[in-house]
Coordinates of C-alpha atoms (C1' of nucleotides) in Angstrom, one line a residue:
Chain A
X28 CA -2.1 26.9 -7.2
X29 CA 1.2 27.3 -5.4
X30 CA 2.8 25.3 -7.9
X31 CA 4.2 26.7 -11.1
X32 CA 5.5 23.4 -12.4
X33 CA 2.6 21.2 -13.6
X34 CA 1.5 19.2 -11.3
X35 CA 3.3 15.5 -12.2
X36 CA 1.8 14.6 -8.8
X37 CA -1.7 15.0 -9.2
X38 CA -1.5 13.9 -13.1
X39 CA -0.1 10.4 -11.6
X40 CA -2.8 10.6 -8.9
X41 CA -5.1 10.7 -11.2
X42 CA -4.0 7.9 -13.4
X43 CA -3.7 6.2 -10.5
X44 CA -7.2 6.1 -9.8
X45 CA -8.2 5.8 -13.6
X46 CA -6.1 2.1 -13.1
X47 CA -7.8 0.7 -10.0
X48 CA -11.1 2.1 -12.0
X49 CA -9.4 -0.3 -14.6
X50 CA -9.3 -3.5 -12.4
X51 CA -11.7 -6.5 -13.1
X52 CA -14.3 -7.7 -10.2
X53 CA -12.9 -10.8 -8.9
X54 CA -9.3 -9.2 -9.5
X55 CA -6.9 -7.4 -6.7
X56 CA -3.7 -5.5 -7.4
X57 CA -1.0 -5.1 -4.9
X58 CA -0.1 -1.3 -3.8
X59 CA 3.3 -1.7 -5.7
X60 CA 1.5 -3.1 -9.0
X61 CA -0.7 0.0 -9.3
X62 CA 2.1 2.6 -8.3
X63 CA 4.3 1.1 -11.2
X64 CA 1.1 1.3 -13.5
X65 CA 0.6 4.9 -12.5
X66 CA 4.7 6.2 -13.6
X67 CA 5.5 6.0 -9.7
X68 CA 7.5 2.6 -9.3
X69 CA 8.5 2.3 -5.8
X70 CA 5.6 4.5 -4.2
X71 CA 3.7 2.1 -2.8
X72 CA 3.1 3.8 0.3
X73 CA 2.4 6.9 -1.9
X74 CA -0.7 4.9 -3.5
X75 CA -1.9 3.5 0.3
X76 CA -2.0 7.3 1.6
X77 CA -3.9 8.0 -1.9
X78 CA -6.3 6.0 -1.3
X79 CA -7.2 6.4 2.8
X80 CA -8.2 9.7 1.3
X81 CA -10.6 8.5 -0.7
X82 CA -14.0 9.7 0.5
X83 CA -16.4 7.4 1.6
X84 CA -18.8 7.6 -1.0
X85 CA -16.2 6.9 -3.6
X86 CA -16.7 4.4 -6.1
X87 CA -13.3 3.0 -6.7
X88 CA -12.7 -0.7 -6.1
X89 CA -10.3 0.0 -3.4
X90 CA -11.3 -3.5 -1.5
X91 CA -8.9 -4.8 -4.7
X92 CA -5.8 -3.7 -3.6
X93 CA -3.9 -5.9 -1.3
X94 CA -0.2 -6.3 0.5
X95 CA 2.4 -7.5 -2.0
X96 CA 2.1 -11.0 -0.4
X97 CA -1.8 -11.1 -0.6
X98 CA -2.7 -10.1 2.6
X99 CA -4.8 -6.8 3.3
X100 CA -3.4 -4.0 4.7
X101 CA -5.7 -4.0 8.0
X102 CA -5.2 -5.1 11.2
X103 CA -7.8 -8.4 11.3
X104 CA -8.9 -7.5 14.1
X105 CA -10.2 -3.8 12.5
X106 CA -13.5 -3.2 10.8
X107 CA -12.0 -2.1 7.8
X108 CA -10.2 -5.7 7.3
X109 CA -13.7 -7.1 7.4
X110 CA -15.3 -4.9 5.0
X111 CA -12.8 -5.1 2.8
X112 CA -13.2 -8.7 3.4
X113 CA -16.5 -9.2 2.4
X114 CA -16.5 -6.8 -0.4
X115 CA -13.8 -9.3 -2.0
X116 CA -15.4 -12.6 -1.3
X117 CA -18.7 -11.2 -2.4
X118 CA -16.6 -10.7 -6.1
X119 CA -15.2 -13.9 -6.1
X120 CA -11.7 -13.5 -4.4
X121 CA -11.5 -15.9 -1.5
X122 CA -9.1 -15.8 1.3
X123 CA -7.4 -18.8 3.3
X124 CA -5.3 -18.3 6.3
X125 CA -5.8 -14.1 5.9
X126 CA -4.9 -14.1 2.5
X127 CA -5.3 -14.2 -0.8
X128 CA -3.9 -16.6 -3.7
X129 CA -2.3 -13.8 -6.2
X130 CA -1.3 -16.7 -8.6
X131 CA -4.8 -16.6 -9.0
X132 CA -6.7 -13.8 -8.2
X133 CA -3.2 -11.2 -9.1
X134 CA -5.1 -8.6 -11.7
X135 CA -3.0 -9.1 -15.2
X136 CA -3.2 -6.2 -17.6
Chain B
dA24 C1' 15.3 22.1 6.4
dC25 C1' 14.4 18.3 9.9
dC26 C1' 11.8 14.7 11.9
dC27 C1' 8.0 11.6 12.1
dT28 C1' 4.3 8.8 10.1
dG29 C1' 2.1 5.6 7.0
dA30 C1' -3.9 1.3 3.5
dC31 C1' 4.4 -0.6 1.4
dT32 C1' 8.4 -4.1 0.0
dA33 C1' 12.4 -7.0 -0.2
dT34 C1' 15.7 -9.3 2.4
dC35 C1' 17.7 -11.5 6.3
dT36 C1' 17.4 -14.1 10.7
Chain C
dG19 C1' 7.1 -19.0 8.2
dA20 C1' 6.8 -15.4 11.5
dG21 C1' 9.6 -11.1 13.4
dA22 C1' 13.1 -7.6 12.6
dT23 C1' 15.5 -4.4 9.5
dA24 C1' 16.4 -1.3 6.2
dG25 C1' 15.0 1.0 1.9
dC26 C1' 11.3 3.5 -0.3
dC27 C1' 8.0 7.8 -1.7
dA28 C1' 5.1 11.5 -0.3
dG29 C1' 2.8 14.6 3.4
dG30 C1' 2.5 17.2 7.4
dG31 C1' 3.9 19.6 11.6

DNA sequence: ACCCTGACTATCT
DNA sequence: GAGATAGCCAGGG
């Protein structure tokens, strides 16, 4: 470790993932949501570069976490938007016009 | 230390 | 309601 101070970073990281962990199927949080859940308010983008480094394999519910307005956070013309996609709709959470209802679907804790 | 980038947001046209 | 703008935090070169 290059660090000496503890790492707040990685402790928040890690609660950050323990909280997506946390979020019901057929639920979505937005990026801001989790980061004020986590102790980061305001680091949205930290929890979106967080979680592109997720490996592959990883069993977080990432496809939960949408764009503040319900929309997802690919291009819909990507392959990722349609995974993510599917993975949603094939909990529950349905989309019209690219996006989703979060006075319905909005994960309450 | 500086500048750029990004799975973001709120606000204003 | 769809763009443009300006804040925002953290990483990386």
């Amino acid at each position: 470790m290059t660090n000496a101070a503890p790492n707040e970073r990685e402790l928040a990281r890690l609660q950050l993932y323990q909280t997506i962990a946390a979020i019901p199927e057929g639920k979505v949080a937005t990026y801001g949501q989790l980061a004020m859940l986590a102790g980061q308010a305001g680091a949205a983008r930290w929890v979106g570069s967080c979680l592109r480094k997720l490996p592959p394999d990883s069993k977080l519910p990432w496809q939960r976490v949408l764009r503040a307005g319900g929309k997802l956070a690919f291009p819909e013309n990507s392959a990722a938007y349609w995974r993510q996609r599917h993975l949603l709709e094939s909990e529950g959470v349905l989309l019209q016009n690219h996006k989703v209802n979060m006075r319905r679907f909005q994960w309450q804790p």
